[in-house]
C-alpha cells in the first residue's frame, strides 16, 4: 500500500465522519426544541411523498444500456426536481406580489 492509497482511505474516512457529524449535530441540537424535529419530519415526509408520486409517474423506457429500474429512478429524480423548482419559482413570485400589494 502506497501513500496515495492511504490518503484515499483517509479521505473516505473523513467524508464519512463529516457526514455523520452533519447528521448527528442538528439532531442533538433539536432535542432542546422538539417542535423543530416535527417541522423537519414534515419536510422530509413531503420530499418522500413527492418522490414516490414522481416514481409512480416515471416511465420505465429503457434507453441505451440503462435498466428499467435505473430509467424509473432517473425519471423520478427529474420529476422531483421539476416539482421543487417550479414550487420555488412560485414561492418567489408569490412573495414579490404580496410585498407589492402590502
Coordinates of C-alpha atoms in Angstrom, one line a residue:
X1 CA 0.0 0.0 0.0
X2 CA 1.5 3.3 -1.0
X3 CA 0.9 6.9 0.1
X4 CA -1.9 7.5 -2.4
X5 CA -4.0 4.5 -1.2
X6 CA -3.6 5.6 2.4
X7 CA -4.6 9.1 1.5
X8 CA -7.7 7.9 -0.3
X9 CA -8.8 5.8 2.6
X10 CA -8.1 8.7 5.0
X11 CA -10.2 10.9 2.7
X12 CA -13.1 8.4 2.7
X13 CA -12.9 8.2 6.4
X14 CA -13.0 11.9 6.8
X15 CA -16.0 12.2 4.5
X16 CA -17.8 9.5 6.4
X17 CA -17.1 11.2 9.8
X18 CA -18.2 14.6 8.4
X19 CA -21.5 13.1 7.1
X20 CA -22.2 11.5 10.5
X21 CA -21.4 14.7 12.3
X22 CA -23.5 16.8 9.9
X23 CA -26.5 14.5 10.5
X24 CA -26.0 14.0 14.3
X25 CA -25.3 17.5 15.4
X26 CA -28.6 19.0 14.3
X27 CA -30.4 16.1 15.9
X28 CA -28.6 16.7 19.2
X29 CA -29.3 20.5 19.0
X30 CA -33.0 19.8 18.3
X31 CA -33.5 17.8 21.4
X32 CA -33.9 21.1 23.2
X33 CA -36.8 22.0 20.9
X34 CA -38.8 19.0 19.8
X35 CA -41.1 21.2 17.6
X36 CA -38.1 21.7 15.3
X37 CA -37.9 17.9 14.8
X38 CA -41.6 17.9 13.9
X39 CA -41.0 20.6 11.2
X40 CA -38.0 18.7 9.9
X41 CA -40.0 15.5 9.8
X42 CA -42.8 17.2 7.9
X43 CA -40.3 18.5 5.3
X44 CA -38.7 15.1 4.9
X45 CA -42.1 13.5 4.6
X46 CA -43.2 15.9 1.9
X47 CA -40.0 15.2 0.0
X48 CA -40.6 11.5 0.2
X49 CA -44.2 11.8 -0.9
X50 CA -43.2 14.0 -3.9
X51 CA -40.5 11.5 -4.8
X52 CA -42.9 8.5 -4.5
X53 CA -45.5 10.2 -6.7
X54 CA -42.8 11.1 -9.2
X55 CA -41.5 7.5 -9.2
X56 CA -45.1 6.3 -9.9
X57 CA -45.3 8.7 -12.8
X58 CA -41.9 7.9 -14.2
X59 CA -41.6 6.0 -17.4
X60 CA -39.5 2.8 -17.4
X61 CA -38.5 3.1 -21.0
X62 CA -35.1 1.5 -21.5
X63 CA -32.6 3.7 -23.4
X64 CA -29.1 2.6 -24.2
X65 CA -27.6 0.4 -21.5
X66 CA -29.8 1.6 -18.7
X67 CA -32.1 -0.9 -17.0
X68 CA -35.8 -0.3 -16.4
X69 CA -35.2 0.5 -12.7
X70 CA -32.4 3.0 -13.5
X71 CA -34.7 4.7 -16.0
X72 CA -37.5 5.0 -13.5
X73 CA -35.2 6.4 -10.8
X74 CA -33.8 9.0 -13.2
X75 CA -37.3 9.9 -14.3
X76 CA -38.4 10.2 -10.7
X77 CA -35.4 12.4 -9.9
X78 CA -36.2 14.7 -12.8
X79 CA -39.9 15.0 -11.9
X80 CA -39.0 15.7 -8.2
X81 CA -36.5 18.4 -9.4
X82 CA -39.2 19.9 -11.6
X83 CA -41.8 20.0 -8.8
X84 CA -39.5 21.7 -6.3
X85 CA -38.0 24.1 -8.9
X86 CA -41.4 25.3 -10.0
X87 CA -42.5 25.4 -6.4
X88 CA -39.6 27.6 -5.6
X89 CA -40.3 29.9 -8.5
X90 CA -44.0 30.1 -7.5
X91 CA -43.0 30.9 -3.9
X92 CA -40.7 33.7 -5.2
X93 CA -43.4 35.2 -7.4
X94 CA -46.0 34.9 -4.5
X95 CA -43.6 36.7 -2.1
X96 CA -42.8 39.5 -4.5
X97 CA -46.5 40.1 -5.4
X98 CA -47.5 40.1 -1.7
X99 CA -44.8 42.7 -1.0
X100 CA -46.1 44.9 -3.8
X101 CA -49.7 44.7 -2.5
X102 CA -48.7 45.4 1.1

